[in-house]
Amino acid sequence: MNERVNDEPASVSLTDQAYAVLRDRLVMLEIKPGEPINEDRLRTELGVGRTPIREALKRLEQERLVVAYPRRGTFATDVNISDLSHISEVRRTLEPLAASAAAERATAQDRAALTELRSQLETAARPGDNTALLRDDVGVHRAIYRCVHNPFLEDTLISYDNLATRIWCVFLPRLSGMAGHVDEHVPLLTAIVDGDGKKAGELASQHVIGFERAIRALI
């Protein structure tokens, strides 16, 4: 299920492709906090020109995933645990809103996709692999956000989920119960598929609160 993190459609532009790859590497800390971004290496690796890389980096800077310094270059942003309360404050409001809206607005095709995703979660074998679990978590969130059918809200949700995931990654080696956190998505997906907006909102709220508690227990 790991491939779900980078879930951009095949028809996207070169800039979008570069953005998606870089975004997920930054989110999962495959590019370490504070690490310089080597544009020449990325161009060779991704097979794109200078412009797509630079346009992608501009978007990532707006999303607080990279920072550019004059005459020094571009670097992955640091992960500041002190940001947890601010990020969680936003997510406690937006995640329930998104889940409730998804339950109400999801198309028949959306519901079929979420049903398939739920089946994958129920049958996935990933014992002790917190990284795979976290990728599953990100993939489920993005699938739900798509069902809201509001591109402005979807972009905002993804941005804050990305920042929250980076905090997860810092503590990943020390986290226990990650499988349970991801499995919470099964009843959430069921509520959305069934069109139960109230229950979906409540479950999403519990999920975000549980994330913050799990991290605070390790600080």
PDB file of C-alpha atoms in Angstrom:
ATOM      1  CA  MET A   1       0.000   0.000   0.000  1.00  0.00           C
ATOM      2  CA  ASN A   2       3.027   2.294   0.180  1.00  0.00           C
ATOM      3  CA  GLU A   3       2.504   3.643  -3.302  1.00  0.00           C
ATOM      4  CA  ARG A   4      -0.560   5.556  -2.175  1.00  0.00           C
ATOM      5  CA  VAL A   5       1.448   8.410  -0.704  1.00  0.00           C
ATOM      6  CA  ASN A   6       2.537   9.637  -4.104  1.00  0.00           C
ATOM      7  CA  ASP A   7      -0.934   9.508  -5.643  1.00  0.00           C
ATOM      8  CA  GLU A   8      -0.761  12.160  -8.354  1.00  0.00           C
ATOM      9  CA  PRO A   9      -2.481  11.236 -11.654  1.00  0.00           C
ATOM     10  CA  ALA A  10      -0.246  10.267 -14.571  1.00  0.00           C
ATOM     11  CA  SER A  11      -1.392  13.222 -16.690  1.00  0.00           C
ATOM     12  CA  VAL A  12      -0.030  15.952 -14.411  1.00  0.00           C
ATOM     13  CA  SER A  13       2.602  18.432 -15.574  1.00  0.00           C
ATOM     14  CA  LEU A  14       6.337  18.000 -15.034  1.00  0.00           C
ATOM     15  CA  THR A  15       6.154  20.609 -12.285  1.00  0.00           C
ATOM     16  CA  ASP A  16       3.357  18.685 -10.571  1.00  0.00           C
ATOM     17  CA  GLN A  17       5.308  15.444 -10.857  1.00  0.00           C
ATOM     18  CA  ALA A  18       8.434  17.016  -9.360  1.00  0.00           C
ATOM     19  CA  TYR A  19       6.346  18.623  -6.643  1.00  0.00           C
ATOM     20  CA  ALA A  20       4.649  15.332  -5.692  1.00  0.00           C
ATOM     21  CA  VAL A  21       7.942  13.422  -5.435  1.00  0.00           C
ATOM     22  CA  LEU A  22       9.689  16.141  -3.442  1.00  0.00           C
ATOM     23  CA  ARG A  23       6.685  16.733  -1.206  1.00  0.00           C
ATOM     24  CA  ASP A  24       6.457  13.117  -0.128  1.00  0.00           C
ATOM     25  CA  ARG A  25      10.201  12.808   0.437  1.00  0.00           C
ATOM     26  CA  LEU A  26      10.079  15.882   2.640  1.00  0.00           C
ATOM     27  CA  VAL A  27       6.957  14.722   4.469  1.00  0.00           C
ATOM     28  CA  MET A  28       8.388  11.287   5.236  1.00  0.00           C
ATOM     29  CA  LEU A  29      11.767  12.852   6.174  1.00  0.00           C
ATOM     30  CA  GLU A  30      13.553  10.969   3.406  1.00  0.00           C
ATOM     31  CA  ILE A  31      15.011  14.434   2.872  1.00  0.00           C
ATOM     32  CA  LYS A  32      16.148  15.229   6.411  1.00  0.00           C
ATOM     33  CA  PRO A  33      15.203  18.460   8.186  1.00  0.00           C
ATOM     34  CA  GLY A  34      17.834  21.085   7.446  1.00  0.00           C
ATOM     35  CA  GLU A  35      19.248  19.124   4.498  1.00  0.00           C
ATOM     36  CA  PRO A  36      20.119  21.180   1.397  1.00  0.00           C
ATOM     37  CA  ILE A  37      18.087  20.596  -1.753  1.00  0.00           C
ATOM     38  CA  ASN A  38      20.424  19.743  -4.632  1.00  0.00           C
ATOM     39  CA  GLU A  39      18.593  20.960  -7.749  1.00  0.00           C
ATOM     40  CA  ASP A  40      21.094  19.476 -10.219  1.00  0.00           C
ATOM     41  CA  ARG A  41      20.848  16.039  -8.663  1.00  0.00           C
ATOM     42  CA  LEU A  42      17.050  16.214  -8.629  1.00  0.00           C
ATOM     43  CA  ARG A  43      16.916  17.226 -12.293  1.00  0.00           C
ATOM     44  CA  THR A  44      19.014  14.209 -13.216  1.00  0.00           C
ATOM     45  CA  GLU A  45      17.134  11.848 -10.947  1.00  0.00           C
ATOM     46  CA  LEU A  46      13.640  12.964 -11.978  1.00  0.00           C
ATOM     47  CA  GLY A  47      14.453  13.611 -15.615  1.00  0.00           C
ATOM     48  CA  VAL A  48      13.028  17.121 -15.679  1.00  0.00           C
ATOM     49  CA  GLY A  49      14.450  20.558 -16.405  1.00  0.00           C
ATOM     50  CA  ARG A  50      15.410  23.398 -14.093  1.00  0.00           C
ATOM     51  CA  THR A  51      12.050  25.193 -14.333  1.00  0.00           C
ATOM     52  CA  PRO A  52       9.831  22.340 -13.026  1.00  0.00           C
ATOM     53  CA  ILE A  53      12.167  21.822 -10.062  1.00  0.00           C
ATOM     54  CA  ARG A  54      12.215  25.505  -9.181  1.00  0.00           C
ATOM     55  CA  GLU A  55       8.452  25.893  -9.575  1.00  0.00           C
ATOM     56  CA  ALA A  56       7.950  22.835  -7.356  1.00  0.00           C
ATOM     57  CA  LEU A  57      10.255  24.306  -4.725  1.00  0.00           C
ATOM     58  CA  LYS A  58       8.295  27.563  -4.740  1.00  0.00           C
ATOM     59  CA  ARG A  59       5.118  25.640  -3.928  1.00  0.00           C
ATOM     60  CA  LEU A  60       6.883  23.653  -1.227  1.00  0.00           C
ATOM     61  CA  GLU A  61       8.189  26.855   0.347  1.00  0.00           C
ATOM     62  CA  GLN A  62       4.650  28.209   0.554  1.00  0.00           C
ATOM     63  CA  GLU A  63       3.687  25.003   2.345  1.00  0.00           C
ATOM     64  CA  ARG A  64       6.522  25.389   4.881  1.00  0.00           C
ATOM     65  CA  LEU A  65       8.321  22.261   3.711  1.00  0.00           C
ATOM     66  CA  VAL A  66      11.404  24.046   2.371  1.00  0.00           C
ATOM     67  CA  VAL A  67      13.024  27.407   3.042  1.00  0.00           C
ATOM     68  CA  ALA A  68      15.186  29.419   0.626  1.00  0.00           C
ATOM     69  CA  TYR A  69      18.033  31.672   1.695  1.00  0.00           C
ATOM     70  CA  PRO A  70      19.663  34.220  -0.642  1.00  0.00           C
ATOM     71  CA  ARG A  71      23.097  33.061  -1.822  1.00  0.00           C
ATOM     72  CA  ARG A  72      22.862  29.935   0.334  1.00  0.00           C
ATOM     73  CA  GLY A  73      20.265  27.805  -1.422  1.00  0.00           C
ATOM     74  CA  THR A  74      17.116  25.895  -0.474  1.00  0.00           C
ATOM     75  CA  PHE A  75      16.845  23.595   2.529  1.00  0.00           C
ATOM     76  CA  ALA A  76      14.274  21.250   4.050  1.00  0.00           C
ATOM     77  CA  THR A  77      12.602  23.031   6.942  1.00  0.00           C
ATOM     78  CA  ASP A  78      13.262  21.943  10.488  1.00  0.00           C
ATOM     79  CA  VAL A  79      10.580  20.041  12.386  1.00  0.00           C
ATOM     80  CA  ASN A  80       9.615  22.082  15.436  1.00  0.00           C
ATOM     81  CA  ILE A  81       7.691  20.118  18.035  1.00  0.00           C
ATOM     82  CA  SER A  82       6.549  23.440  19.463  1.00  0.00           C
ATOM     83  CA  ASP A  83       4.329  23.740  16.352  1.00  0.00           C
ATOM     84  CA  LEU A  84       2.301  20.692  17.403  1.00  0.00           C
ATOM     85  CA  SER A  85      -0.353  22.639  19.319  1.00  0.00           C
ATOM     86  CA  HIS A  86      -0.845  25.118  16.449  1.00  0.00           C
ATOM     87  CA  ILE A  87      -1.113  22.367  13.831  1.00  0.00           C
ATOM     88  CA  SER A  88      -3.471  20.330  15.999  1.00  0.00           C
ATOM     89  CA  GLU A  89      -5.680  23.361  16.646  1.00  0.00           C
ATOM     90  CA  VAL A  90      -6.276  23.726  12.908  1.00  0.00           C
ATOM     91  CA  ARG A  91      -6.729  20.007  12.319  1.00  0.00           C
ATOM     92  CA  ARG A  92      -9.217  19.610  15.183  1.00  0.00           C
ATOM     93  CA  THR A  93     -11.446  22.026  13.275  1.00  0.00           C
ATOM     94  CA  LEU A  94     -10.832  20.989   9.678  1.00  0.00           C
ATOM     95  CA  GLU A  95     -10.559  17.186   9.873  1.00  0.00           C
ATOM     96  CA  PRO A  96     -14.079  16.652  11.294  1.00  0.00           C
ATOM     97  CA  LEU A  97     -15.426  19.181   8.787  1.00  0.00           C
ATOM     98  CA  ALA A  98     -13.773  17.280   5.938  1.00  0.00           C
ATOM     99  CA  ALA A  99     -14.958  13.866   7.098  1.00  0.00           C
ATOM    100  CA  SER A 100     -18.537  15.084   7.499  1.00  0.00           C
ATOM    101  CA  ALA A 101     -18.471  16.801   4.105  1.00  0.00           C
ATOM    102  CA  ALA A 102     -16.982  13.706   2.460  1.00  0.00           C
ATOM    103  CA  ALA A 103     -19.825  11.584   3.840  1.00  0.00           C
ATOM    104  CA  GLU A 104     -22.339  13.965   2.318  1.00  0.00           C
ATOM    105  CA  ARG A 105     -20.636  14.724  -1.004  1.00  0.00           C
ATOM    106  CA  ALA A 106     -18.828  11.536  -1.999  1.00  0.00           C
ATOM    107  CA  THR A 107     -19.904  10.199  -5.372  1.00  0.00           C
ATOM    108  CA  ALA A 108     -20.686   6.567  -6.056  1.00  0.00           C
ATOM    109  CA  GLN A 109     -17.201   6.234  -7.528  1.00  0.00           C
ATOM    110  CA  ASP A 110     -15.696   7.849  -4.415  1.00  0.00           C
ATOM    111  CA  ARG A 111     -17.544   5.437  -2.137  1.00  0.00           C
ATOM    112  CA  ALA A 112     -16.380   2.460  -4.181  1.00  0.00           C
ATOM    113  CA  ALA A 113     -12.779   3.673  -3.924  1.00  0.00           C
ATOM    114  CA  LEU A 114     -13.067   4.175  -0.159  1.00  0.00           C
ATOM    115  CA  THR A 115     -14.619   0.721   0.210  1.00  0.00           C
ATOM    116  CA  GLU A 116     -11.648  -0.793  -1.629  1.00  0.00           C
ATOM    117  CA  LEU A 117      -9.254   1.219   0.518  1.00  0.00           C
ATOM    118  CA  ARG A 118     -10.995  -0.036   3.655  1.00  0.00           C
ATOM    119  CA  SER A 119     -10.595  -3.627   2.459  1.00  0.00           C
ATOM    120  CA  GLN A 120      -6.886  -3.043   1.867  1.00  0.00           C
ATOM    121  CA  LEU A 121      -6.471  -1.704   5.401  1.00  0.00           C
ATOM    122  CA  GLU A 122      -8.285  -4.684   6.871  1.00  0.00           C
ATOM    123  CA  THR A 123      -6.133  -7.245   5.038  1.00  0.00           C
ATOM    124  CA  ALA A 124      -2.741  -5.470   4.981  1.00  0.00           C
ATOM    125  CA  ALA A 125       0.147  -7.322   6.625  1.00  0.00           C
ATOM    126  CA  ARG A 126       2.706  -4.850   7.914  1.00  0.00           C
ATOM    127  CA  PRO A 127       3.798  -6.066  11.371  1.00  0.00           C
ATOM    128  CA  GLY A 128       6.111  -3.643  13.119  1.00  0.00           C
ATOM    129  CA  ASP A 129       6.591  -1.490  10.005  1.00  0.00           C
ATOM    130  CA  ASN A 130       5.739   1.967  11.298  1.00  0.00           C
ATOM    131  CA  THR A 131       6.887   3.656   8.100  1.00  0.00           C
ATOM    132  CA  ALA A 132       4.478   1.592   5.985  1.00  0.00           C
ATOM    133  CA  LEU A 133       1.717   2.283   8.499  1.00  0.00           C
ATOM    134  CA  LEU A 134       2.360   5.999   8.329  1.00  0.00           C
ATOM    135  CA  ARG A 135       2.263   5.934   4.531  1.00  0.00           C
ATOM    136  CA  ASP A 136      -1.087   4.169   4.776  1.00  0.00           C
ATOM    137  CA  ASP A 137      -2.296   6.872   7.161  1.00  0.00           C
ATOM    138  CA  VAL A 138      -1.306   9.629   4.727  1.00  0.00           C
ATOM    139  CA  GLY A 139      -2.927   7.790   1.828  1.00  0.00           C
ATOM    140  CA  VAL A 140      -6.238   7.410   3.651  1.00  0.00           C
ATOM    141  CA  HIS A 141      -6.314  11.068   4.639  1.00  0.00           C
ATOM    142  CA  ARG A 142      -5.716  12.199   1.071  1.00  0.00           C
ATOM    143  CA  ALA A 143      -8.408   9.838  -0.231  1.00  0.00           C
ATOM    144  CA  ILE A 144     -10.922  11.330   2.195  1.00  0.00           C
ATOM    145  CA  TYR A 145      -9.926  14.885   1.322  1.00  0.00           C
ATOM    146  CA  ARG A 146     -10.586  14.197  -2.377  1.00  0.00           C
ATOM    147  CA  CYS A 147     -14.159  13.240  -1.518  1.00  0.00           C
ATOM    148  CA  VAL A 148     -14.835  16.703  -0.101  1.00  0.00           C
ATOM    149  CA  HIS A 149     -14.787  18.117  -3.667  1.00  0.00           C
ATOM    150  CA  ASN A 150     -13.508  21.481  -2.494  1.00  0.00           C
ATOM    151  CA  PRO A 151     -10.025  22.123  -3.923  1.00  0.00           C
ATOM    152  CA  PHE A 152      -9.285  24.975  -1.521  1.00  0.00           C
ATOM    153  CA  LEU A 153     -10.169  22.924   1.544  1.00  0.00           C
ATOM    154  CA  GLU A 154      -8.378  19.881   0.128  1.00  0.00           C
ATOM    155  CA  ASP A 155      -5.136  21.814  -0.378  1.00  0.00           C
ATOM    156  CA  THR A 156      -5.318  23.204   3.156  1.00  0.00           C
ATOM    157  CA  LEU A 157      -6.020  19.794   4.660  1.00  0.00           C
ATOM    158  CA  ILE A 158      -3.119  18.195   2.810  1.00  0.00           C
ATOM    159  CA  SER A 159      -0.776  20.970   3.874  1.00  0.00           C
ATOM    160  CA  TYR A 160      -1.523  20.562   7.580  1.00  0.00           C
ATOM    161  CA  ASP A 161      -1.576  16.774   7.393  1.00  0.00           C
ATOM    162  CA  ASN A 162       1.875  16.934   5.800  1.00  0.00           C
ATOM    163  CA  LEU A 163       3.183  19.033   8.683  1.00  0.00           C
ATOM    164  CA  ALA A 164       1.635  16.680  11.223  1.00  0.00           C
ATOM    165  CA  THR A 165       3.129  13.664   9.455  1.00  0.00           C
ATOM    166  CA  ARG A 166       6.616  15.170   9.664  1.00  0.00           C
ATOM    167  CA  ILE A 167       6.187  15.329  13.436  1.00  0.00           C
ATOM    168  CA  TRP A 168       5.054  11.687  13.426  1.00  0.00           C
ATOM    169  CA  CYS A 169       8.217  10.770  11.528  1.00  0.00           C
ATOM    170  CA  VAL A 170      10.473  12.309  14.164  1.00  0.00           C
ATOM    171  CA  PHE A 171       9.009   9.987  16.797  1.00  0.00           C
ATOM    172  CA  LEU A 172       8.404   6.979  14.535  1.00  0.00           C
ATOM    173  CA  PRO A 173      11.123   4.739  16.063  1.00  0.00           C
ATOM    174  CA  ARG A 174       9.641   5.268  19.517  1.00  0.00           C
ATOM    175  CA  LEU A 175       5.960   5.024  18.647  1.00  0.00           C
ATOM    176  CA  SER A 176       3.922   2.060  19.803  1.00  0.00           C
ATOM    177  CA  GLY A 177       0.355   1.337  18.788  1.00  0.00           C
ATOM    178  CA  MET A 178       0.806   2.788  15.301  1.00  0.00           C
ATOM    179  CA  ALA A 179      -1.225  -0.050  13.801  1.00  0.00           C
ATOM    180  CA  GLY A 180      -4.136   0.844  16.059  1.00  0.00           C
ATOM    181  CA  HIS A 181      -3.920   4.484  14.988  1.00  0.00           C
ATOM    182  CA  VAL A 182      -4.143   3.505  11.318  1.00  0.00           C
ATOM    183  CA  ASP A 183      -6.880   0.933  11.969  1.00  0.00           C
ATOM    184  CA  GLU A 184      -9.039   3.758  13.355  1.00  0.00           C
ATOM    185  CA  HIS A 185      -9.606   4.628   9.711  1.00  0.00           C
ATOM    186  CA  VAL A 186     -11.726   1.522   9.131  1.00  0.00           C
ATOM    187  CA  PRO A 187     -14.817   2.762  11.024  1.00  0.00           C
ATOM    188  CA  LEU A 188     -14.160   6.282   9.704  1.00  0.00           C
ATOM    189  CA  LEU A 189     -14.204   5.061   6.114  1.00  0.00           C
ATOM    190  CA  THR A 190     -17.331   3.032   6.882  1.00  0.00           C
ATOM    191  CA  ALA A 191     -19.123   6.113   8.200  1.00  0.00           C
ATOM    192  CA  ILE A 192     -18.191   8.097   5.087  1.00  0.00           C
ATOM    193  CA  VAL A 193     -19.229   5.303   2.720  1.00  0.00           C
ATOM    194  CA  ASP A 194     -22.538   4.996   4.610  1.00  0.00           C
ATOM    195  CA  GLY A 195     -23.130   8.735   4.377  1.00  0.00           C
ATOM    196  CA  ASP A 196     -23.135   9.223   8.160  1.00  0.00           C
ATOM    197  CA  GLY A 197     -21.634  12.705   8.381  1.00  0.00           C
ATOM    198  CA  LYS A 198     -22.117  13.124  12.123  1.00  0.00           C
ATOM    199  CA  LYS A 199     -20.337   9.891  13.010  1.00  0.00           C
ATOM    200  CA  ALA A 200     -17.587  10.554  10.456  1.00  0.00           C
ATOM    201  CA  GLY A 201     -16.920  13.956  12.010  1.00  0.00           C
ATOM    202  CA  GLU A 202     -16.789  12.510  15.515  1.00  0.00           C
ATOM    203  CA  LEU A 203     -14.370   9.749  14.502  1.00  0.00           C
ATOM    204  CA  ALA A 204     -12.118  12.209  12.661  1.00  0.00           C
ATOM    205  CA  SER A 205     -12.012  14.425  15.743  1.00  0.00           C
ATOM    206  CA  GLN A 206     -11.029  11.483  17.955  1.00  0.00           C
ATOM    207  CA  HIS A 207      -8.320  10.523  15.471  1.00  0.00           C
ATOM    208  CA  VAL A 208      -6.685  13.968  15.546  1.00  0.00           C
ATOM    209  CA  ILE A 209      -6.885  14.180  19.326  1.00  0.00           C
ATOM    210  CA  GLY A 210      -5.332  10.719  19.598  1.00  0.00           C
ATOM    211  CA  PHE A 211      -2.447  11.811  17.377  1.00  0.00           C
ATOM    212  CA  GLU A 212      -1.643  14.771  19.589  1.00  0.00           C
ATOM    213  CA  ARG A 213      -1.843  12.690  22.753  1.00  0.00           C
ATOM    214  CA  ALA A 214       0.449  10.017  21.342  1.00  0.00           C
ATOM    215  CA  ILE A 215       3.107  12.585  20.454  1.00  0.00           C
ATOM    216  CA  ARG A 216       2.826  14.483  23.739  1.00  0.00           C
ATOM    217  CA  ALA A 217       3.321  11.248  25.635  1.00  0.00           C
ATOM    218  CA  LEU A 218       6.788  11.016  24.066  1.00  0.00           C
ATOM    219  CA  ILE A 219       7.887  14.633  24.472  1.00  0.00           C
TER     220      ILE A 219
END
